[in-house]
Coordinates of C-alpha atoms and ligand atoms in Angstrom, one line a residue:
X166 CA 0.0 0.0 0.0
X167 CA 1.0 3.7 -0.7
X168 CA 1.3 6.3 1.8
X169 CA 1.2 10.0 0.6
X170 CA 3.2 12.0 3.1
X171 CA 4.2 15.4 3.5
X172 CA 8.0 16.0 4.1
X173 CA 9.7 19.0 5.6
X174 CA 12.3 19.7 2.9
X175 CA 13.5 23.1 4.1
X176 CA 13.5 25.2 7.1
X177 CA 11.0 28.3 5.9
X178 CA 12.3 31.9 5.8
X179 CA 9.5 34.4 6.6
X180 CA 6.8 33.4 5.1
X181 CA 6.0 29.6 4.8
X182 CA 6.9 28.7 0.7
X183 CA 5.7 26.1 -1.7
X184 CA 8.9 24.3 -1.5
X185 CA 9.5 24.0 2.3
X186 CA 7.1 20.6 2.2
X187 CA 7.0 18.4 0.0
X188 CA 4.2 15.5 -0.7
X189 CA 5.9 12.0 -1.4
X190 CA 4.4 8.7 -1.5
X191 CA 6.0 5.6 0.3
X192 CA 5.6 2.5 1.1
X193 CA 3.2 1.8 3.6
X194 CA 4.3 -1.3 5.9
X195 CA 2.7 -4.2 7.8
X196 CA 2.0 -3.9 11.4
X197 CA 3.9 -5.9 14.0
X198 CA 2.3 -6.9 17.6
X199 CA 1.1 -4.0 19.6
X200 CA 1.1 -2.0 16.9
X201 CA -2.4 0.1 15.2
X202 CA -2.7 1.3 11.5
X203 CA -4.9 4.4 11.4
X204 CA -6.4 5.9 8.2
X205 CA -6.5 9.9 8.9
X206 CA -9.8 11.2 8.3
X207 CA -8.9 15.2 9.1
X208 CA -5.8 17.3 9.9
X209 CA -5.7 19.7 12.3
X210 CA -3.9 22.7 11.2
X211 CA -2.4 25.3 13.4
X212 CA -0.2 28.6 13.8
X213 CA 2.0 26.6 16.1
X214 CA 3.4 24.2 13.0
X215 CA 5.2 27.1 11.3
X216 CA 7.1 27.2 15.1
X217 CA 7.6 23.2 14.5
X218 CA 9.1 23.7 11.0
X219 CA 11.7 26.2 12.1
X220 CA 14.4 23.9 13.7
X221 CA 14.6 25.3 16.9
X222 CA 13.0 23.4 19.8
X223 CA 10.5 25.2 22.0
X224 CA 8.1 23.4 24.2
X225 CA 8.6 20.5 21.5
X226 CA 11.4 19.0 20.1
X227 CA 12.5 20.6 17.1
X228 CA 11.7 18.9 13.5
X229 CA 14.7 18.0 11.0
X230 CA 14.9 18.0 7.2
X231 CA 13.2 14.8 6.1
X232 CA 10.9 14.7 9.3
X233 CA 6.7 13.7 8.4
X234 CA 5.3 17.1 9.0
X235 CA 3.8 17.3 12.5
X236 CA 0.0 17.7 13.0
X237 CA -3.1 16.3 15.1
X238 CA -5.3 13.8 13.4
X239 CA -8.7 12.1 13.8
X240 CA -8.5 9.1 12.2
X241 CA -10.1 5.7 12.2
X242 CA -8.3 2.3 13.2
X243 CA -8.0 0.0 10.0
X244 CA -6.2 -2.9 11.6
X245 CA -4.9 -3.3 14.9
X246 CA -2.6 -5.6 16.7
X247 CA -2.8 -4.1 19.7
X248 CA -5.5 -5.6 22.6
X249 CA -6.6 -2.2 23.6
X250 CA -7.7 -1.1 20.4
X251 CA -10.2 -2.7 17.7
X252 CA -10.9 -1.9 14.0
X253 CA -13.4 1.0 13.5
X254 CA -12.6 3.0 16.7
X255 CA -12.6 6.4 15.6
X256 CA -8.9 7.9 17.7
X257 CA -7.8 11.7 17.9
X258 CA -3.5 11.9 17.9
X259 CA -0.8 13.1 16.7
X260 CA -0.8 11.4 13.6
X261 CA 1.1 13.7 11.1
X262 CA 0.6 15.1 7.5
X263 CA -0.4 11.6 5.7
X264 CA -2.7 9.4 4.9
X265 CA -2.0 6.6 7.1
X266 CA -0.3 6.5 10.5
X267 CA 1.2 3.3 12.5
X268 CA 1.5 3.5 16.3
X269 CA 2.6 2.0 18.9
X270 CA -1.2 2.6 21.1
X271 CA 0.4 5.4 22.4
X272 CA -1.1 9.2 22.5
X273 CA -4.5 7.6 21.4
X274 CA -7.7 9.5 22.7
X275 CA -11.2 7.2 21.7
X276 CA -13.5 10.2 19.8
X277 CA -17.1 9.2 21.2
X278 CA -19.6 8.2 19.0
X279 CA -23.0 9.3 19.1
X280 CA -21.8 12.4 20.8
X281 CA -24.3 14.3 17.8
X282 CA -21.0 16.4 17.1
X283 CA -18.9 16.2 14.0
X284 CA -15.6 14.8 14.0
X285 CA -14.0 17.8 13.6
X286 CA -15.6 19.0 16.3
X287 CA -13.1 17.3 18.2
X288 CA -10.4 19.1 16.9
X289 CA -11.5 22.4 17.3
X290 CA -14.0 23.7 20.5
X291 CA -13.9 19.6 22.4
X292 CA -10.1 19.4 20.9
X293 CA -6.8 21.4 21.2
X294 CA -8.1 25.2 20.6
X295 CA -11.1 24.5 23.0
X296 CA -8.8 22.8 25.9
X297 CA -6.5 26.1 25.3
X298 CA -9.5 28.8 25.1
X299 CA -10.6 27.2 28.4
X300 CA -8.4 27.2 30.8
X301 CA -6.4 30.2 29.6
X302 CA -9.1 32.2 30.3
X303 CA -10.8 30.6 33.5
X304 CA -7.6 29.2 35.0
X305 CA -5.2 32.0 34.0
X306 CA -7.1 35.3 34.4
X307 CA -9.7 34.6 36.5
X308 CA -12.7 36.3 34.8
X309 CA -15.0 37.9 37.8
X310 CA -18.3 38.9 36.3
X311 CA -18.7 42.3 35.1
X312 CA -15.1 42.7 34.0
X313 CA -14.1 43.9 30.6
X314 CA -11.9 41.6 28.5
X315 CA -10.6 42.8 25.5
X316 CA -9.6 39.3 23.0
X317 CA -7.3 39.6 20.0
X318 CA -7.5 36.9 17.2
X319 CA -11.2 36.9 18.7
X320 CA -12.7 35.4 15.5
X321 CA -10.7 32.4 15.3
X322 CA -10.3 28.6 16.4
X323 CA -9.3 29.9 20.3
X324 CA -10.4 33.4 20.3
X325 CA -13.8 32.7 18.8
X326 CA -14.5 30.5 22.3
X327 CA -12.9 32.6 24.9
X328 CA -14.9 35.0 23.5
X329 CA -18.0 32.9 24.3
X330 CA -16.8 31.5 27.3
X331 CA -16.1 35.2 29.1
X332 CA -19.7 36.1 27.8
X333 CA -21.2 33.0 29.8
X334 CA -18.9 34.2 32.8
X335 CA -20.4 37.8 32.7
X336 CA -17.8 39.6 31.6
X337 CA -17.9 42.6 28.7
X338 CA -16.2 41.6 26.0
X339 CA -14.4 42.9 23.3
X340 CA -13.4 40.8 20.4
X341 CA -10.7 42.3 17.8
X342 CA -10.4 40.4 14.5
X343 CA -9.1 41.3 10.9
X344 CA -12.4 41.4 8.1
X345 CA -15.4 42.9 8.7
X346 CA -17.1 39.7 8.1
X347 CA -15.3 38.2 10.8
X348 CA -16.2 41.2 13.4
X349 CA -19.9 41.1 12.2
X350 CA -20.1 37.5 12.8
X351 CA -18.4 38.3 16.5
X352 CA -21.3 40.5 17.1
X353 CA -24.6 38.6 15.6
X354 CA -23.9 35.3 16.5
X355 CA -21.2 35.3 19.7
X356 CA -22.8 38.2 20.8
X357 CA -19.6 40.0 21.9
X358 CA -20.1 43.4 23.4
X359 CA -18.1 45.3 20.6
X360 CA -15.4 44.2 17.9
X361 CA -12.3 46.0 16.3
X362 CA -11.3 45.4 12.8
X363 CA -8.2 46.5 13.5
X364 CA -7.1 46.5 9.8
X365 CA -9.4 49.1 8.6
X366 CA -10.2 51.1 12.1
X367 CA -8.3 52.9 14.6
X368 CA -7.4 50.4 17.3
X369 CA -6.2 53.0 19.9
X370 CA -9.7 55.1 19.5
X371 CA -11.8 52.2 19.3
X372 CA -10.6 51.0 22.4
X373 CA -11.2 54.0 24.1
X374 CA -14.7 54.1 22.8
X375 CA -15.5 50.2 23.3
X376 CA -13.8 50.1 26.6
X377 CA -14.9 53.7 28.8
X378 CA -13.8 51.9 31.9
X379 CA -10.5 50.5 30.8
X380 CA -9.4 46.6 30.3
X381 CA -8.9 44.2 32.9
X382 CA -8.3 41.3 31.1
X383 CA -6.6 41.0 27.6
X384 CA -6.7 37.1 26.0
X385 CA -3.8 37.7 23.7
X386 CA -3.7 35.7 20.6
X387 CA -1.6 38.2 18.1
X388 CA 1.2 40.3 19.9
X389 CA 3.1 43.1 18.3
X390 CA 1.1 46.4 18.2
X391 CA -2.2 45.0 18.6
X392 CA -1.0 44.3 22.9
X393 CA 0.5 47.3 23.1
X394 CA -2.3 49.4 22.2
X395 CA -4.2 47.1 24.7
X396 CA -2.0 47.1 27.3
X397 CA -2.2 51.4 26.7
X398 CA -5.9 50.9 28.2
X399 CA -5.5 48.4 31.2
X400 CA -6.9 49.4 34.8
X401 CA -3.9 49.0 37.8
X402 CA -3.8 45.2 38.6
X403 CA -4.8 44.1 35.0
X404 CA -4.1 41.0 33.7
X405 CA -2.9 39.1 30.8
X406 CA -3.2 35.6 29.4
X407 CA -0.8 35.4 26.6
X408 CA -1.6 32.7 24.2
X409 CA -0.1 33.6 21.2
X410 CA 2.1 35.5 19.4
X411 CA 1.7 35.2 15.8
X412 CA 2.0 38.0 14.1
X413 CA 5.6 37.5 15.0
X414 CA 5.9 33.9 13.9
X415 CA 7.0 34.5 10.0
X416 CA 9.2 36.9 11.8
X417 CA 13.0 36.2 10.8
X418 CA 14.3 39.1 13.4
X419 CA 13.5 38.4 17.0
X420 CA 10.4 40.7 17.9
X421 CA 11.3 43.7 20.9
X422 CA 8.5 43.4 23.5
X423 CA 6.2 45.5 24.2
X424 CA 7.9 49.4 24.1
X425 CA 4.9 50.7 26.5
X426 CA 6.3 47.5 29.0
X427 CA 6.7 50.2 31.6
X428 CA 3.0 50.1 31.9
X429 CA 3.1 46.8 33.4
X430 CA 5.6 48.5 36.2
X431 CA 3.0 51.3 36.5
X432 CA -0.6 49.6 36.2
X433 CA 1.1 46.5 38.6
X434 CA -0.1 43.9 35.8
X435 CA -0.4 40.2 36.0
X436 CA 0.8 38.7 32.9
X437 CA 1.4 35.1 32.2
X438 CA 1.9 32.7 29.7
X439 CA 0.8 29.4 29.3
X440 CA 0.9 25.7 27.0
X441 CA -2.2 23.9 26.6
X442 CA -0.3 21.1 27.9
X443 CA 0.2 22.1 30.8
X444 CA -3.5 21.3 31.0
X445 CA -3.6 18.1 29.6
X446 CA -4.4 16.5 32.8
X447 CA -7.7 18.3 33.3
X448 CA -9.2 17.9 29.9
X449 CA -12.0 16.6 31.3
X450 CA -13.4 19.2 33.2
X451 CA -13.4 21.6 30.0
X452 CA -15.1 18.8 27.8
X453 CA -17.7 18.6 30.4
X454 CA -18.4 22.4 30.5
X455 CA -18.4 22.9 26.9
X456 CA -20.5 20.2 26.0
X457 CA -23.5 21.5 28.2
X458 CA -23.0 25.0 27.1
X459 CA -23.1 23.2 23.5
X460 CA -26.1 21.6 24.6
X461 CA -28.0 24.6 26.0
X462 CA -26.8 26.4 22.6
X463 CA -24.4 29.3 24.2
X464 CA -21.3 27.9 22.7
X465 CA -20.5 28.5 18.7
X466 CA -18.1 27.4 16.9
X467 CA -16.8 27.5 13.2
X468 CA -14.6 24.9 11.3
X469 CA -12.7 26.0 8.1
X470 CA -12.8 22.7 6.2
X471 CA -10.3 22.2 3.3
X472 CA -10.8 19.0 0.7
X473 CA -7.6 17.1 0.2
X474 CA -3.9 16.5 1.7
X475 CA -2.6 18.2 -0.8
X476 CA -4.0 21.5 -0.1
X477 CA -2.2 21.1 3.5
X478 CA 0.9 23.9 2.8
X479 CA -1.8 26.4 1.0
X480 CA -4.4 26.5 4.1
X481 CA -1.7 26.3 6.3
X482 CA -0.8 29.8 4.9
X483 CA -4.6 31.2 5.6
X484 CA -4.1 31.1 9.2
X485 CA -1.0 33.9 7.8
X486 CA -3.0 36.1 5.6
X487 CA -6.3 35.6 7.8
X488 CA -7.9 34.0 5.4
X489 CA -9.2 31.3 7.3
X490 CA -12.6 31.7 8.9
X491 CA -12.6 29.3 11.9
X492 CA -10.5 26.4 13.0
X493 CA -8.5 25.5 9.7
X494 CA -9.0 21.6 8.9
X495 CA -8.1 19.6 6.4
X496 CA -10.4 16.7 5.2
X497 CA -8.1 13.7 4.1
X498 CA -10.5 11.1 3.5
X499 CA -14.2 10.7 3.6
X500 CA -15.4 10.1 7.1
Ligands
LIG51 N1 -0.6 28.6 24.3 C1 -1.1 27.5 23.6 O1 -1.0 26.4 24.1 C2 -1.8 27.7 22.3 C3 -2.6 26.7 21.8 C4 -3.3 26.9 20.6 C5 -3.1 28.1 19.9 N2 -2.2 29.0 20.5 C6 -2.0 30.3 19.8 O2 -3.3 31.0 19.8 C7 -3.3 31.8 18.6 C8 -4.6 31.5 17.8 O3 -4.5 30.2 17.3 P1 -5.8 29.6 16.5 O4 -5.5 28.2 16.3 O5 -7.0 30.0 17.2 O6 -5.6 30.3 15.1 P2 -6.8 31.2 14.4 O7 -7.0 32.4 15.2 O8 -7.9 30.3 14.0 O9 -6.0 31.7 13.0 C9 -5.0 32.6 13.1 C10 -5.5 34.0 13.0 O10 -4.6 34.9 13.4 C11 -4.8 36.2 12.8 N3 -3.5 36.7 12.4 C12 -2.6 36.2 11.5 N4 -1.6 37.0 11.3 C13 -1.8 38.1 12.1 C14 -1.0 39.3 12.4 N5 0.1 39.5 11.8 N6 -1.6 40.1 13.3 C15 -2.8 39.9 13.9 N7 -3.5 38.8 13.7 C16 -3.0 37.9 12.8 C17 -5.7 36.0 11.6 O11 -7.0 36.5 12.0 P3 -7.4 38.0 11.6 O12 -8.2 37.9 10.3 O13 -8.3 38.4 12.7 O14 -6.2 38.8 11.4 C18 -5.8 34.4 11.5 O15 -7.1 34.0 11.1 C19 -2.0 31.6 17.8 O16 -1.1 32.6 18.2 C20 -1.6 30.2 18.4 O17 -0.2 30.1 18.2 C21 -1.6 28.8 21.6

């Protein structure tokens, strides 16, 4: 059998280029005892794999030149020699940029069936970006009802659910996102209390006017000048849950922090960082949550569904230009 993988061939400069994967096919080989083949069925795709395909390690190990390009899965076992998994269970892994994946049994997590969500579901709001929205928001700042949080990236995979999340918890939120489309949807259907385009409008005035009574909490997905005009508006003992960073991630020069950082002297600001695996352990306890608040219909969420492995490097690059409306997924094989 033949495997189509994709390869990391080249260590990207700036902006990911065509050439920096590469799609091979390869032989596909039998299983041996305790081992599962899987057949991916979608591929999670995320602004943390242009970090991966760097070289430099970071809270992973750093990917070489010839590596399968790294990426979470849902897939469904095809043959398995392994007692704790049969054919047909549907798993969610780290199972690459391919078609097929052997492994070991280890890093598996059973999707449910009959949950009445999709399957991609399960790698967007009851997956990664949902586990991350979670917990940095209600384990790392704390929300107190009838705070104002200001969310950058609000539109997307993370951002569109601590958006949500803050809303259920009281808070006033505003959302800051890069179309108009994207900002409108923010305010119909999530119901934010005000969103920023901040591509077309004036960040530092719309702040001003969306936020009278100054931030508390900032969810920061984006960096760069988008937090420091934030941080310009934060009340003393603000605090900040940084996520992300990505509008320095095609960056080949290394970023200077925030130049208003004095403020954080000044307005005696909390501001911490965090991995979603740090939280890992406590899945649970978000899946439980956001499944009611699914249930009870106060928790939206949008998947940006691509056809085909090898359109992998192309919408890898939407979550770049913004392109991408919603988690970005790509759709492998029929599920
Ligand atoms: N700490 C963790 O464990 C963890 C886990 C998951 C994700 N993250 C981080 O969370 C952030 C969001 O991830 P996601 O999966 O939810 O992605 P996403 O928001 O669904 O997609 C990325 C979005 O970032 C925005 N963007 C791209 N370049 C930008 C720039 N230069 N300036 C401002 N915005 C820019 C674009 O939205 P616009 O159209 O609005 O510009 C784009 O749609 C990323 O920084 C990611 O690395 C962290």
């Amino acid at each position: 059998m033949q495997n189509k993988q994709w390869i990391l061939n080249s260590f990207p400069v700036g902006e990911i280029q065509d050439n920096d994967l590469i799609l091979r096919d390869s032989e596909l080989n039998a299983i041996n005892d305790g081992e599962v083949l899987i057949k991916n069925i979608y591929l999670s795709l995320d602004p943390a794999n242009r970090g991966w395909m760097s070289g430099r390690a970071s809270y992973v190990d750093a990917m070489k030149i010839g590596d399968i390009m790294r990426g979470g899965t849902i897939g469904i076992i095809k043959e398995s020699k392994n007692e704790k998994y049969k054919e047909g269970q549907i798993v969610q892994y780290q199972g690459g940029w391919q078609e097929y994946c052997i492994n070991e049994g280890k890093g598996l997590r059973l999707v449910p069936q009959n949950s009445g969500l999709d399957l991609p579901s399960f790698l967007s709001v009851m997956g990664m970006p949902g586990i991350t929205a979670y917990f940095g928001l209600l384990d790392v700042l704390k929300p107190m009802e009838g705070e104002t949080l200001v969310v950058s990236g609000a539109a997307g995979a993370v951002g569109s659910i601590v958006s949500q999340i803050a809303k259920i918890k009281g808070c006033n939120v505003i959302g800051i996102a890069g179309t108009e489309e994207k900002c409108n949807w923010l305010l119909r259907d999530l119901k934010v209390d005000g969103a920023i385009n901040y591509k077309t409008e004036n960040l530092k005035d719309r702040l001003k006017d969306l936020c009278p009574n100054g931030v508390d909490m900032y969810f920061d997905n984006v960096g760069g000048e988008i937090t420091e005009a934030v941080i310009n508006r934060f009340n003393i003992g603000g605090r900040m849950s940084i996520c992300g960073q990505i509008s320095g991630y095609n960056s080949e020069t290394v970023q200077p922090g925030p130049r208003n950082w004095i403020n954080i002297l000044v307005k005696r600001l909390k501001v911490q960082g965090f991995i979603v695996f740090d939280y890992q352990s406590r899945a649970k306890e978000a899946f439980i949550d956001m499944s009611k608040w699914i249930a009870e219909g106060k928790l939206h969420h949008k998947n940006h569904i691509v056809d085909g492995l090898e359109n992998a490097v192309s919408s890898l690059k939407m979550l770049f230009s913004g392109e991408n409306k919603g988690k970005m997924i790509v759709r492998i094989a029929n599920d």
